[in-house]
Amino acid sequence: MAAVLKPAVAQRPADASGRLRGFASTAREIDDSDLHVEGRLPDWLRGRLLLNGPALWSLPQGGYEHWFDGLAMFHRIEIGPGRVRYRSRFARSEDYTRSMAAGRPAFGAFDTRNPMGFFRRMLHLKNPPITDNPAVVMSHIGDRWVANTETPHLTSFDPDTLATMGRLRFDDGVQMQLMSAHGRTDERGDYWNVGIHLGPKCTYKLIRMRAGTRRREVIGSLEVRRAGYTHAFAMTPSHAVIWETALRAMPLSFLFTGRAYIRNFRWEPASGSRLHAISLDDGSVRSWDIAPMLGFHAIQAWNDGQDIVLEMPVFDDARVLEDLRLDALRQGQGPCVPRLLRYRMKPGRQTAEAEVFGSALELPQVHPQRDGRARASVTWGAGTDATRPALFDRTVRLDLESGEWREWCRGDAVQLEPLFVPRPGGTAEDDGVLLVPTLADGDTATQLGVIDARSMQCLALLQAPQVVPFGFHAAWAA
Ligand SMILES: [Fe+2]
């Protein structure tokens, strides 16, 4: 029998309606509630879907105004034999604890100003307090699960109970103020990520933390005048690939003003963008010029002979970050639409070749056994109408070789990142299902679509016991 815990905060009226209730601060902590299953789940599908994301934007004395900024909640949908259960817990980060006690944001966030006064900030200049709100990505380091945002803090959590286990204390002296949200775990369980140290020049640092350790080794680094906004990076078997966006960090602003995180970057198209490939063998770096761009996620990168190829959704300016503010989203306005670009980095060339091969797909992913290891021929993502700004309203399978585009569309629904779960023992790249959180205008709660990843037919819909606030990324714990 489902046991519903008291909400961590008083429940507030929804500040959005219909499918846009995913932007409301109404989610509660729920303890193992059964999901209603409509349709038929594959017999082999057993495991835990983990979701994290912003869930609480409104606090009694203030709040957050950007989608990315809400205080994080973990969700677990456990698919077992004959039973599917849901559980949710707020992440007890330092930010959550202090913000809940204060009744207003206690830390600066993506588009939330740092509430600390000037003199307190100067006191902490060498080691400034920055948010640890783990609302964006979940990863594992060996068997330890962590979650994080775009800062270097990694928050450990239990994938069963969703209890927060505290922040990882690193056993090293590596200096960085920013870190890509998307750490990557290799086949050995080692964790890789890219951090940025701000100074008179900015330094990108490719770090690896071996499973079972808390020591970040710097595998390679490069100095640039001003680093670009960095949400993720890509890997091939031989290189890490960083895209230096034209949304460039202003280090003095980061260090000396209380501006919101993203207000410390400036769109500088005149200085273009660059791609950097760091060798995993010796840390050496090669770079290529590209047109000014902003991008969050790679679809994939791979080695094609001596060339390195990177495929990703790309925005031509930084408007998308304004588009993702809550006032616009709650009115039903959608973000601008990315184009899909394929960059080819050739040895000895100064400029990478760029080819447009599609549009209107974000939150992409490929088969986990291909990602960073071998070229994938299929990607899945959250899609929109390519002709107008819109929030994700379809789930897409895109054949990267033929360009064939298949969709699953519920109608009148927001459809978030599709997580691909491969069928155990399957050999085909698309042998598996997609797990897709959706919310339609007429739904009473979130519906998780279970979609055949090849045919894009819906196999089952699982109804959660509440509206799961819209987040970004998911993970699968078998
Ligand atoms: Fe992301």
Short mmCIF file of C-alpha atoms and ligand atoms in Angstrom, two decimals:
data_model
loop_
_atom_site.label_atom_id
_atom_site.label_comp_id
_atom_site.label_asym_id
_atom_site.label_seq_id
_atom_site.Cartn_x
_atom_site.Cartn_y
_atom_site.Cartn_z
CA MET A 1 0.00 0.00 0.00
CA ALA A 2 1.34 3.40 -0.90
CA ALA A 3 2.46 5.56 1.99
CA VAL A 4 2.48 9.27 1.25
CA LEU A 5 4.84 11.34 3.34
CA LYS A 6 4.13 14.86 4.41
CA PRO A 7 5.30 17.28 1.76
CA ALA A 8 8.60 18.96 2.50
CA VAL A 9 6.92 22.33 2.01
CA ALA A 10 3.36 23.45 2.13
CA GLN A 11 1.63 22.58 -1.11
CA ARG A 12 0.96 25.61 -3.26
CA PRO A 13 -1.57 26.15 -5.98
CA ALA A 14 -0.19 25.29 -9.37
CA ASP A 15 1.28 28.31 -11.10
CA ALA A 16 0.77 26.69 -14.49
CA SER A 17 -2.04 24.70 -16.05
CA GLY A 18 -2.56 21.82 -18.48
CA ARG A 19 0.65 20.24 -19.66
CA LEU A 20 2.57 23.18 -18.22
CA ARG A 21 1.93 21.89 -14.68
CA GLY A 22 5.38 20.39 -15.05
CA PHE A 23 6.69 23.84 -14.18
CA ALA A 24 4.69 24.05 -10.92
CA SER A 25 6.15 23.69 -7.42
CA THR A 26 3.65 21.05 -6.28
CA ALA A 27 5.69 17.83 -6.19
CA ARG A 28 5.68 15.89 -2.93
CA GLU A 29 7.86 13.23 -1.40
CA ILE A 30 6.07 9.94 -1.99
CA ASP A 31 7.13 6.62 -0.56
CA ASP A 32 6.77 3.61 -2.85
CA SER A 33 3.44 4.10 -4.58
CA ASP A 34 2.20 1.66 -7.24
CA LEU A 35 1.92 2.89 -10.81
CA HIS A 36 -1.05 1.99 -12.98
CA VAL A 37 0.13 0.18 -16.11
CA GLU A 38 -1.83 0.50 -19.34
CA GLY A 39 -0.56 -1.78 -22.09
CA ARG A 40 2.08 -4.47 -21.84
CA LEU A 41 5.64 -4.10 -20.55
CA PRO A 42 8.37 -6.23 -22.10
CA ASP A 43 9.10 -9.20 -19.82
CA TRP A 44 12.82 -8.39 -19.87
CA LEU A 45 12.38 -4.82 -18.65
CA ARG A 46 13.47 -4.93 -15.00
CA GLY A 47 15.29 -2.14 -13.20
CA ARG A 48 15.06 1.41 -11.93
CA LEU A 49 14.47 4.53 -13.95
CA LEU A 50 16.04 7.44 -12.08
CA LEU A 51 15.00 11.01 -12.77
CA ASN A 52 16.31 14.16 -11.19
CA GLY A 53 15.49 17.71 -11.98
CA PRO A 54 14.31 21.00 -10.60
CA ALA A 55 11.10 20.58 -8.61
CA LEU A 56 10.69 23.52 -6.29
CA TRP A 57 10.88 27.02 -7.72
CA SER A 58 8.63 28.85 -5.23
CA LEU A 59 9.74 29.51 -1.66
CA PRO A 60 7.85 31.54 0.93
CA GLN A 61 10.16 34.55 0.79
CA GLY A 62 11.24 34.37 -2.81
CA GLY A 63 12.01 31.94 -5.53
CA TYR A 64 13.63 31.11 -8.81
CA GLU A 65 12.78 32.45 -12.23
CA HIS A 66 14.60 30.06 -14.52
CA TRP A 67 13.70 26.43 -15.33
CA PHE A 68 17.24 25.29 -14.47
CA ASP A 69 17.16 26.79 -10.96
CA GLY A 70 14.52 24.88 -9.00
CA LEU A 71 15.63 22.85 -6.01
CA ALA A 72 16.24 19.28 -7.07
CA MET A 73 14.14 16.21 -6.49
CA PHE A 74 15.05 12.58 -7.20
CA HIS A 75 12.41 10.22 -8.59
CA ARG A 76 12.67 6.43 -8.95
CA ILE A 77 10.36 4.23 -11.00
CA GLU A 78 11.17 0.63 -10.18
CA ILE A 79 9.96 -1.89 -12.73
CA GLY A 80 9.76 -5.34 -11.15
CA PRO A 81 7.87 -8.54 -11.93
CA GLY A 82 4.18 -7.68 -11.83
CA ARG A 83 4.68 -4.39 -10.06
CA VAL A 84 5.91 -0.87 -10.83
CA ARG A 85 6.56 1.53 -7.96
CA TYR A 86 7.35 5.23 -7.71
CA ARG A 87 9.29 7.06 -5.02
CA SER A 88 10.44 10.68 -4.73
CA ARG A 89 12.73 12.61 -2.42
CA PHE A 90 14.09 16.11 -2.46
CA ALA A 91 17.88 16.16 -2.68
CA ARG A 92 19.14 17.29 0.72
CA SER A 93 21.94 19.39 -0.72
CA GLU A 94 23.49 22.22 1.23
CA ASP A 95 21.59 24.59 -1.06
CA TYR A 96 18.27 22.86 -0.30
CA THR A 97 18.87 22.79 3.45
CA ARG A 98 19.89 26.43 3.69
CA SER A 99 17.30 27.71 1.23
CA MET A 100 14.48 25.87 3.00
CA ALA A 101 15.63 27.24 6.35
CA ALA A 102 15.79 30.78 4.95
CA GLY A 103 12.58 30.47 2.92
CA ARG A 104 14.37 31.94 -0.08
CA PRO A 105 17.35 31.08 -2.29
CA ALA A 106 20.50 30.83 -0.18
CA PHE A 107 22.90 30.52 -3.11
CA GLY A 108 23.19 32.09 -6.50
CA ALA A 109 22.01 29.81 -9.28
CA PHE A 110 21.91 29.67 -13.08
CA ASP A 111 19.77 32.79 -13.39
CA THR A 112 19.42 33.69 -9.71
CA ARG A 113 21.62 36.34 -8.19
CA ASN A 114 24.00 35.39 -5.36
CA PRO A 115 22.28 36.65 -2.19
CA MET A 116 25.59 37.05 -0.31
CA GLY A 117 26.61 40.65 0.25
CA PHE A 118 29.79 42.12 -1.19
CA PHE A 119 31.89 41.86 1.98
CA ARG A 120 30.97 38.22 2.63
CA ARG A 121 31.79 37.39 -0.96
CA MET A 122 35.18 39.07 -0.61
CA LEU A 123 35.86 37.06 2.54
CA HIS A 124 35.34 33.86 0.54
CA LEU A 125 37.10 35.02 -2.60
CA LYS A 126 39.52 32.06 -2.70
CA ASN A 127 36.86 29.47 -2.14
CA PRO A 128 33.50 31.02 -2.98
CA PRO A 129 30.39 29.14 -1.85
CA ILE A 130 28.60 27.91 -4.95
CA THR A 131 25.44 25.91 -5.32
CA ASP A 132 25.45 22.13 -5.07
CA ASN A 133 21.79 21.80 -6.15
CA PRO A 134 22.02 18.46 -8.06
CA ALA A 135 19.22 19.10 -10.53
CA VAL A 136 20.75 18.25 -13.88
CA VAL A 137 22.67 14.98 -14.32
CA MET A 138 23.07 11.67 -12.49
CA SER A 139 26.16 9.52 -13.03
CA HIS A 140 27.90 6.68 -11.30
CA ILE A 141 31.54 6.36 -10.27
CA GLY A 142 32.01 2.63 -9.84
CA ASP A 143 28.89 1.77 -7.87
CA ARG A 144 28.57 5.17 -6.19
CA TRP A 145 25.77 7.31 -7.65
CA VAL A 146 26.22 11.08 -7.80
CA ALA A 147 24.20 14.00 -9.11
CA ASN A 148 25.26 17.51 -9.99
CA THR A 149 24.63 20.78 -11.76
CA GLU A 150 27.19 22.92 -13.62
CA THR A 151 29.46 23.34 -10.61
CA PRO A 152 32.24 21.02 -9.38
CA HIS A 153 30.13 19.67 -6.48
CA LEU A 154 29.05 16.03 -6.73
CA THR A 155 26.25 14.93 -4.39
CA SER A 156 26.06 11.25 -3.56
CA PHE A 157 22.66 9.54 -3.32
CA ASP A 158 21.17 6.08 -2.85
CA PRO A 159 19.38 4.91 -6.02
CA ASP A 160 16.99 2.75 -3.96
CA THR A 161 15.92 4.99 -1.09
CA LEU A 162 16.84 8.24 -2.88
CA ALA A 163 18.44 9.38 0.38
CA THR A 164 21.08 12.07 -0.06
CA MET A 165 24.43 10.75 1.18
CA GLY A 166 26.34 14.03 1.26
CA ARG A 167 28.79 15.79 -0.95
CA LEU A 168 31.88 14.04 -2.26
CA ARG A 169 34.99 15.53 -0.65
CA PHE A 170 37.78 15.37 -3.20
CA ASP A 171 41.20 14.08 -2.23
CA ASP A 172 43.15 16.43 -4.48
CA GLY A 173 44.06 20.06 -4.97
CA VAL A 174 42.49 20.54 -8.39
CA GLN A 175 41.18 24.07 -8.78
CA MET A 176 38.07 24.75 -10.84
CA GLN A 177 35.02 26.94 -10.37
CA LEU A 178 32.87 25.52 -13.17
CA MET A 179 32.29 22.00 -14.43
CA SER A 180 30.28 20.50 -17.22
CA ALA A 181 27.07 18.97 -15.90
CA HIS A 182 27.55 15.83 -17.98
CA GLY A 183 30.19 13.66 -16.41
CA ARG A 184 30.78 10.42 -18.28
CA THR A 185 31.42 6.96 -16.86
CA ASP A 186 33.65 4.62 -18.85
CA GLU A 187 33.51 0.81 -19.01
CA ARG A 188 35.81 0.57 -15.99
CA GLY A 189 33.49 2.72 -13.90
CA ASP A 190 35.88 5.68 -13.96
CA TYR A 191 34.34 9.15 -14.11
CA TRP A 192 35.42 11.80 -16.63
CA ASN A 193 34.47 15.43 -16.81
CA VAL A 194 35.69 18.85 -17.95
CA GLY A 195 36.16 21.67 -15.46
CA ILE A 196 37.09 25.30 -15.97
CA HIS A 197 39.45 27.31 -13.80
CA LEU A 198 38.81 31.04 -14.06
CA GLY A 199 41.73 33.44 -13.96
CA PRO A 200 43.55 36.02 -16.10
CA LYS A 201 43.28 33.20 -18.64
CA CYS A 202 40.78 30.37 -18.40
CA THR A 203 41.92 26.78 -18.22
CA TYR A 204 39.86 23.80 -19.35
CA LYS A 205 40.81 20.68 -17.40
CA LEU A 206 39.91 17.16 -18.48
CA ILE A 207 39.70 15.15 -15.26
CA ARG A 208 39.34 11.46 -14.49
CA MET A 209 38.33 10.03 -11.12
CA ARG A 210 38.92 6.32 -10.88
CA ALA A 211 36.20 4.20 -9.36
CA GLY A 212 36.65 3.88 -5.62
CA THR A 213 38.75 7.04 -5.29
CA ARG A 214 38.03 10.70 -4.69
CA ARG A 215 41.07 11.97 -6.55
CA ARG A 216 40.57 13.90 -9.76
CA GLU A 217 43.53 13.38 -12.09
CA VAL A 218 44.08 16.06 -14.71
CA ILE A 219 44.56 14.12 -17.97
CA GLY A 220 44.92 17.18 -20.16
CA SER A 221 44.32 20.91 -20.10
CA LEU A 222 44.31 23.94 -22.33
CA GLU A 223 44.38 27.67 -21.77
CA VAL A 224 42.09 30.05 -23.61
CA ARG A 225 41.52 33.74 -23.22
CA ARG A 226 37.91 33.30 -22.15
CA ALA A 227 36.23 29.90 -21.79
CA GLY A 228 32.83 29.30 -23.35
CA TYR A 229 29.70 28.21 -21.54
CA THR A 230 30.16 24.46 -21.15
CA HIS A 231 27.29 22.09 -20.35
CA ALA A 232 28.75 18.83 -21.66
CA PHE A 233 31.56 17.37 -23.72
CA ALA A 234 32.02 14.34 -25.98
CA MET A 235 34.45 11.46 -26.17
CA THR A 236 35.84 9.14 -28.81
CA PRO A 237 38.03 6.14 -27.91
CA SER A 238 41.07 8.42 -28.26
CA HIS A 239 39.98 11.98 -27.50
CA ALA A 240 37.77 14.21 -25.38
CA VAL A 241 36.08 16.86 -27.51
CA ILE A 242 35.18 20.29 -26.09
CA TRP A 243 33.13 22.86 -27.97
CA GLU A 244 34.16 26.37 -26.91
CA THR A 245 30.90 28.28 -27.34
CA ALA A 246 30.76 31.98 -28.19
CA LEU A 247 28.97 32.61 -24.89
CA ARG A 248 32.16 33.50 -23.07
CA ALA A 249 32.94 33.66 -19.36
CA MET A 250 33.93 36.96 -17.82
CA PRO A 251 36.21 35.81 -14.96
CA LEU A 252 36.25 39.12 -13.09
CA SER A 253 32.48 39.20 -13.13
CA PHE A 254 32.34 35.66 -11.72
CA LEU A 255 34.80 36.50 -8.97
CA PHE A 256 33.77 40.01 -7.96
CA THR A 257 30.06 40.45 -8.67
CA GLY A 258 27.07 38.65 -7.26
CA ARG A 259 25.52 38.14 -10.66
CA ALA A 260 23.58 35.01 -11.49
CA TYR A 261 25.79 32.29 -13.01
CA ILE A 262 24.74 32.84 -16.62
CA ARG A 263 24.93 36.65 -16.32
CA ASN A 264 28.70 36.21 -16.02
CA PHE A 265 28.86 35.13 -19.64
CA ARG A 266 28.67 37.41 -22.68
CA TRP A 267 27.68 36.46 -26.22
CA GLU A 268 30.70 37.34 -28.38
CA PRO A 269 30.11 36.12 -31.92
CA ALA A 270 32.99 38.19 -33.30
CA SER A 271 35.47 35.88 -31.59
CA GLY A 272 33.90 32.78 -33.14
CA SER A 273 33.92 29.36 -31.55
CA ARG A 274 36.46 26.54 -31.45
CA LEU A 275 36.55 22.80 -31.13
CA HIS A 276 39.30 21.26 -29.01
CA ALA A 277 40.34 17.60 -29.00
CA ILE A 278 42.37 16.44 -26.00
CA SER A 279 44.29 13.19 -26.47
CA LEU A 280 43.47 10.60 -23.82
CA ASP A 281 46.98 9.14 -24.31
CA ASP A 282 49.21 12.12 -23.72
CA GLY A 283 46.95 15.12 -23.02
CA SER A 284 48.02 16.92 -26.19
CA VAL A 285 45.49 19.31 -27.68
CA ARG A 286 44.46 20.16 -31.24
CA SER A 287 41.96 22.93 -32.04
CA TRP A 288 39.79 23.99 -34.98
CA ASP A 289 37.84 27.20 -35.68
CA ILE A 290 34.09 27.06 -36.28
CA ALA A 291 31.34 29.67 -36.67
CA PRO A 292 30.04 31.17 -33.40
CA MET A 293 27.69 28.71 -31.74
CA LEU A 294 26.03 27.63 -28.54
CA GLY A 295 25.32 23.98 -27.81
CA PHE A 296 24.41 21.94 -24.77
CA HIS A 297 24.77 18.28 -25.75
CA ALA A 298 26.59 16.14 -28.26
CA ILE A 299 24.80 13.36 -30.05
CA GLN A 300 28.16 11.63 -30.36
CA ALA A 301 31.76 11.95 -31.45
CA TRP A 302 33.80 9.31 -33.24
CA ASN A 303 37.09 8.70 -35.02
CA ASP A 304 36.84 8.38 -38.80
CA GLY A 305 40.36 7.41 -39.80
CA GLN A 306 42.49 10.39 -38.80
CA ASP A 307 39.44 12.69 -38.64
CA ILE A 308 37.36 13.34 -35.54
CA VAL A 309 33.63 13.85 -36.16
CA LEU A 310 31.23 15.53 -33.76
CA GLU A 311 27.43 15.59 -34.18
CA MET A 312 25.31 17.88 -32.04
CA PRO A 313 22.31 20.25 -31.83
CA VAL A 314 23.56 23.82 -32.28
CA PHE A 315 22.01 27.22 -31.64
CA ASP A 316 23.19 30.24 -33.61
CA ASP A 317 22.97 32.58 -30.61
CA ALA A 318 22.27 32.56 -26.87
CA ARG A 319 18.54 33.39 -27.01
CA VAL A 320 17.58 29.87 -25.94
CA LEU A 321 18.76 30.59 -22.39
CA GLU A 322 16.30 33.49 -22.12
CA ASP A 323 13.61 31.31 -23.69
CA LEU A 324 13.92 28.87 -20.81
CA ARG A 325 12.91 31.38 -18.15
CA LEU A 326 9.79 30.29 -16.28
CA ASP A 327 7.61 33.28 -17.11
CA ALA A 328 7.85 32.45 -20.82
CA LEU A 329 7.56 28.70 -20.38
CA ARG A 330 4.51 28.94 -18.10
CA GLN A 331 2.77 30.98 -20.79
CA GLY A 332 3.33 28.16 -23.23
CA GLN A 333 6.12 29.82 -25.18
CA GLY A 334 8.75 27.45 -26.44
CA PRO A 335 12.49 27.78 -26.89
CA CYS A 336 14.08 28.40 -30.27
CA VAL A 337 14.91 25.37 -32.37
CA PRO A 338 18.44 24.00 -32.83
CA ARG A 339 19.97 22.76 -36.06
CA LEU A 340 21.85 19.48 -36.13
CA LEU A 341 25.45 19.95 -37.20
CA ARG A 342 28.14 17.48 -38.12
CA TYR A 343 31.63 18.90 -37.60
CA ARG A 344 34.58 17.15 -39.19
CA MET A 345 37.99 17.92 -37.67
CA LYS A 346 40.80 17.06 -40.07
CA PRO A 347 44.46 16.92 -39.08
CA GLY A 348 46.46 19.91 -40.20
CA ARG A 349 43.42 22.08 -40.92
CA GLN A 350 42.66 25.29 -39.03
CA THR A 351 38.89 25.15 -39.57
CA ALA A 352 36.51 22.25 -39.05
CA GLU A 353 34.03 21.40 -41.80
CA ALA A 354 30.40 21.86 -40.77
CA GLU A 355 27.38 20.16 -42.35
CA VAL A 356 23.74 20.68 -41.35
CA PHE A 357 21.88 17.36 -41.32
CA GLY A 358 18.64 18.11 -39.48
CA SER A 359 16.95 20.23 -36.86
CA ALA A 360 14.47 20.33 -33.98
CA LEU A 361 15.94 17.58 -31.81
CA GLU A 362 17.53 18.03 -28.38
CA LEU A 363 18.36 15.89 -25.33
CA PRO A 364 19.91 13.35 -27.74
CA GLN A 365 21.32 9.97 -26.93
CA VAL A 366 22.66 6.86 -28.58
CA HIS A 367 23.05 3.23 -27.48
CA PRO A 368 25.20 3.29 -24.30
CA GLN A 369 27.58 0.72 -25.76
CA ARG A 370 28.25 3.03 -28.72
CA ASP A 371 28.51 6.33 -26.86
CA GLY A 372 32.19 7.30 -26.94
CA ARG A 373 33.26 3.86 -28.18
CA ALA A 374 32.05 3.41 -31.75
CA ARG A 375 30.00 5.34 -34.26
CA ALA A 376 26.27 5.05 -33.62
CA SER A 377 23.88 5.04 -36.56
CA VAL A 378 20.73 5.88 -34.56
CA THR A 379 19.93 8.66 -32.12
CA TRP A 380 16.81 9.37 -30.13
CA GLY A 381 15.77 12.69 -28.66
CA ALA A 382 13.03 15.10 -27.69
CA GLY A 383 11.69 16.83 -30.76
CA THR A 384 9.60 19.79 -31.78
CA ASP A 385 8.05 21.34 -34.84
CA ALA A 386 11.01 22.66 -36.83
CA THR A 387 9.07 25.67 -38.09
CA ARG A 388 8.34 27.43 -34.79
CA PRO A 389 9.62 27.67 -31.22
CA ALA A 390 7.93 25.01 -29.09
CA LEU A 391 8.47 22.95 -25.98
CA PHE A 392 9.29 19.30 -26.73
CA ASP A 393 6.12 17.60 -27.96
CA ARG A 394 7.33 14.44 -29.68
CA THR A 395 9.85 11.64 -29.29
CA VAL A 396 12.14 11.14 -32.24
CA ARG A 397 14.25 8.34 -33.69
CA LEU A 398 16.71 9.68 -36.26
CA ASP A 399 18.80 7.43 -38.49
CA LEU A 400 22.12 9.28 -38.63
CA GLU A 401 23.12 7.64 -41.90
CA SER A 402 19.93 7.73 -43.96
CA GLY A 403 18.25 10.69 -42.27
CA GLU A 404 15.05 8.69 -41.71
CA TRP A 405 12.94 10.39 -39.02
CA ARG A 406 10.33 8.49 -36.99
CA GLU A 407 8.18 9.96 -34.21
CA TRP A 408 5.99 8.98 -31.32
CA CYS A 409 3.59 11.76 -30.42
CA ARG A 410 0.97 11.55 -27.65
CA GLY A 411 -0.83 14.73 -28.64
CA ASP A 412 -1.24 17.81 -26.44
CA ALA A 413 1.69 16.60 -24.35
CA VAL A 414 5.15 17.64 -23.30
CA GLN A 415 7.53 14.74 -24.03
CA LEU A 416 10.87 14.90 -22.24
CA GLU A 417 14.20 13.13 -22.77
CA PRO A 418 13.74 9.55 -23.97
CA LEU A 419 16.05 7.21 -22.08
CA PHE A 420 17.10 4.22 -24.18
CA VAL A 421 17.22 0.90 -22.29
CA PRO A 422 18.80 -1.88 -24.37
CA ARG A 423 17.30 -5.37 -24.26
CA PRO A 424 19.76 -7.64 -22.43
CA GLY A 425 21.43 -9.87 -24.99
CA GLY A 426 20.28 -7.72 -27.89
CA THR A 427 22.81 -6.99 -30.60
CA ALA A 428 20.99 -4.48 -32.82
CA GLU A 429 21.62 -0.86 -31.97
CA ASP A 430 17.92 -0.11 -31.54
CA ASP A 431 16.87 -3.33 -29.78
CA GLY A 432 15.29 -1.92 -26.66
CA VAL A 433 12.78 0.57 -25.38
CA LEU A 434 12.63 4.28 -24.71
CA LEU A 435 11.30 5.50 -21.38
CA VAL A 436 9.72 8.91 -21.89
CA PRO A 437 8.15 11.11 -19.17
CA THR A 438 5.14 12.91 -20.65
CA LEU A 439 2.40 15.20 -19.42
CA ALA A 440 -0.64 16.03 -21.55
CA ASP A 441 -3.23 18.72 -20.95
CA GLY A 442 -5.83 16.19 -19.75
CA ASP A 443 -3.55 14.02 -17.59
CA THR A 444 -4.04 13.84 -13.86
CA ALA A 445 -0.36 12.93 -13.42
CA THR A 446 2.80 12.18 -15.38
CA GLN A 447 2.56 9.30 -17.84
CA LEU A 448 5.75 7.40 -18.60
CA GLY A 449 5.72 6.14 -22.16
CA VAL A 450 7.42 2.81 -22.86
CA ILE A 451 8.23 2.96 -26.56
CA ASP A 452 9.71 0.36 -28.92
CA ALA A 453 12.95 2.07 -29.91
CA ARG A 454 12.87 0.70 -33.46
CA SER A 455 9.23 1.02 -34.50
CA MET A 456 8.49 3.99 -32.19
CA GLN A 457 5.21 2.32 -31.24
CA CYS A 458 3.95 2.83 -27.70
CA LEU A 459 3.98 -0.44 -25.75
CA ALA A 460 2.69 0.84 -22.42
CA LEU A 461 1.88 3.96 -20.42
CA LEU A 462 2.70 4.03 -16.71
CA GLN A 463 0.80 6.57 -14.64
CA ALA A 464 2.82 8.11 -11.83
CA PRO A 465 1.09 9.17 -8.61
CA GLN A 466 1.82 12.84 -9.20
CA VAL A 467 2.99 15.35 -11.77
CA VAL A 468 6.74 14.87 -11.95
CA PRO A 469 8.19 18.35 -12.50
CA PHE A 470 9.93 18.73 -15.84
CA GLY A 471 13.59 17.80 -15.58
CA PHE A 472 16.24 17.15 -18.16
CA HIS A 473 17.99 13.82 -17.85
CA ALA A 474 17.40 10.30 -16.68
CA ALA A 475 19.51 7.28 -15.77
CA TRP A 476 18.90 3.55 -15.67
CA ALA A 477 20.04 1.39 -12.78
CA ALA A 478 19.57 -2.27 -13.67
FE FE B 1 22.10 18.37 -20.13
#
